[in-house]
Coordinates of C-alpha atoms in Angstrom, one line a residue:
M261 CA 25.2 27.3 -14.4
T262 CA 25.4 24.4 -17.2
T263 CA 25.5 22.1 -14.1
N264 CA 22.4 24.3 -12.9
S265 CA 20.6 22.9 -15.4
S266 CA 22.0 20.5 -16.5
R267 CA 20.7 19.0 -12.4
V268 CA 17.8 20.3 -14.0
M269 CA 17.2 18.4 -17.3
K270 CA 17.6 15.2 -15.0
S271 CA 15.1 15.8 -12.5
L272 CA 12.7 17.0 -15.3
Q273 CA 13.7 14.3 -17.1
A274 CA 13.9 11.7 -14.2
D275 CA 10.3 13.3 -13.3
I276 CA 8.5 12.7 -16.3
E277 CA 10.3 8.4 -16.7
K278 CA 8.3 8.8 -13.4
D279 CA 5.2 9.6 -14.1
L280 CA 5.3 7.4 -17.6
S281 CA 5.2 4.8 -15.8
S282 CA 3.0 5.6 -13.4
F283 CA 0.5 6.2 -16.6
T284 CA 1.7 3.2 -17.6
D285 CA 0.8 1.1 -15.2
E286 CA -2.3 2.4 -14.2
L287 CA -3.8 1.7 -18.3
Y288 CA -2.4 -1.7 -18.1
Q289 CA -5.0 -2.4 -15.3
E290 CA -7.8 -0.1 -16.2
I291 CA -7.0 -2.0 -19.3
K292 CA -7.8 -5.7 -17.7
N293 CA -10.1 -4.3 -15.4
T294 CA -12.4 -4.0 -18.7
T295 CA -11.7 -6.7 -20.3
P296 CA -15.2 -8.4 -21.1
V297 CA -14.8 -12.4 -18.6
Q298 CA -16.8 -15.4 -20.1
T299 CA -13.8 -17.4 -18.7
G300 CA -11.1 -15.2 -17.3
V301 CA -8.7 -16.0 -20.3
A302 CA -8.7 -12.3 -22.4
K303 CA -8.6 -11.1 -19.1
K304 CA -5.5 -13.1 -18.3
G305 CA -4.0 -12.4 -21.3
W306 CA -2.5 -8.8 -21.3
R307 CA 1.1 -9.0 -20.6
K308 CA 2.8 -5.6 -20.6
G309 CA 7.1 -5.5 -20.6
K310 CA 9.4 -3.6 -21.7
V311 CA 11.1 -3.7 -25.9
N312 CA 14.2 -0.5 -26.9
L313 CA 12.9 0.8 -29.3
D314 CA 14.5 4.3 -31.6
N315 CA 17.6 3.6 -28.1
S316 CA 15.0 3.7 -25.8
K317 CA 13.0 1.4 -23.7
S318 CA 9.4 1.3 -23.9
T319 CA 6.9 -0.4 -22.5
I320 CA 4.2 -2.7 -24.7
I321 CA 0.5 -4.2 -23.8
T322 CA -0.3 -6.9 -25.9
N323 CA -2.6 -9.8 -25.5
G324 CA -2.3 -12.7 -27.6
V325 CA -5.2 -14.7 -27.2
P326 CA -6.9 -15.7 -30.6
Y327 CA -10.2 -13.2 -30.1
I328 CA -8.2 -10.6 -28.7
D329 CA -9.1 -8.4 -31.7
E330 CA -13.1 -9.0 -31.7
L331 CA -13.6 -8.2 -27.7
N332 CA -11.8 -5.2 -28.1
A333 CA -14.2 -3.7 -31.6
G334 CA -16.7 -4.0 -29.2
S335 CA -17.6 -8.1 -29.6
S336 CA -18.4 -8.1 -26.4
Q337 CA -22.1 -7.2 -24.4
Q338 CA -19.0 -6.2 -20.8
A339 CA -17.6 -3.5 -22.9
P340 CA -19.8 -3.1 -26.2
D341 CA -17.1 0.3 -26.5
G342 CA -14.2 -1.9 -27.3
I343 CA -11.7 -2.5 -24.1
V344 CA -7.6 0.1 -25.3
S345 CA -9.6 3.1 -25.5
P346 CA -12.1 3.3 -23.1
A347 CA -9.9 2.6 -20.3
I348 CA -6.9 5.0 -22.6
K349 CA -9.5 7.4 -22.2
K350 CA -10.4 7.0 -18.6
V351 CA -6.2 7.1 -17.5
S352 CA -5.4 10.3 -19.4
G353 CA -7.9 11.5 -17.4
K354 CA -6.5 11.3 -14.9
Y355 CA -2.8 13.4 -15.8
Q356 CA -4.5 16.6 -17.8

């Protein structure tokens, strides 16, 4: 019985990791799509990477463009609601 429950747990963990990976990929793409474009620098500035946090790998999405915080705060008429929050809202709606 322990072996069976062990297999079930591993299968569940694999499914969760797959869903989380899909969510992160979709979120990254939606963030890029939501980013306003004047020169394209901010849109090209998005990066997705893996880091180790608390003994587990996590995915982070970053942008080092100096004015990305202003854009994310809604300074552009192209994205008056910002970038990250609308992207999270749109993508997370698919996973409910």
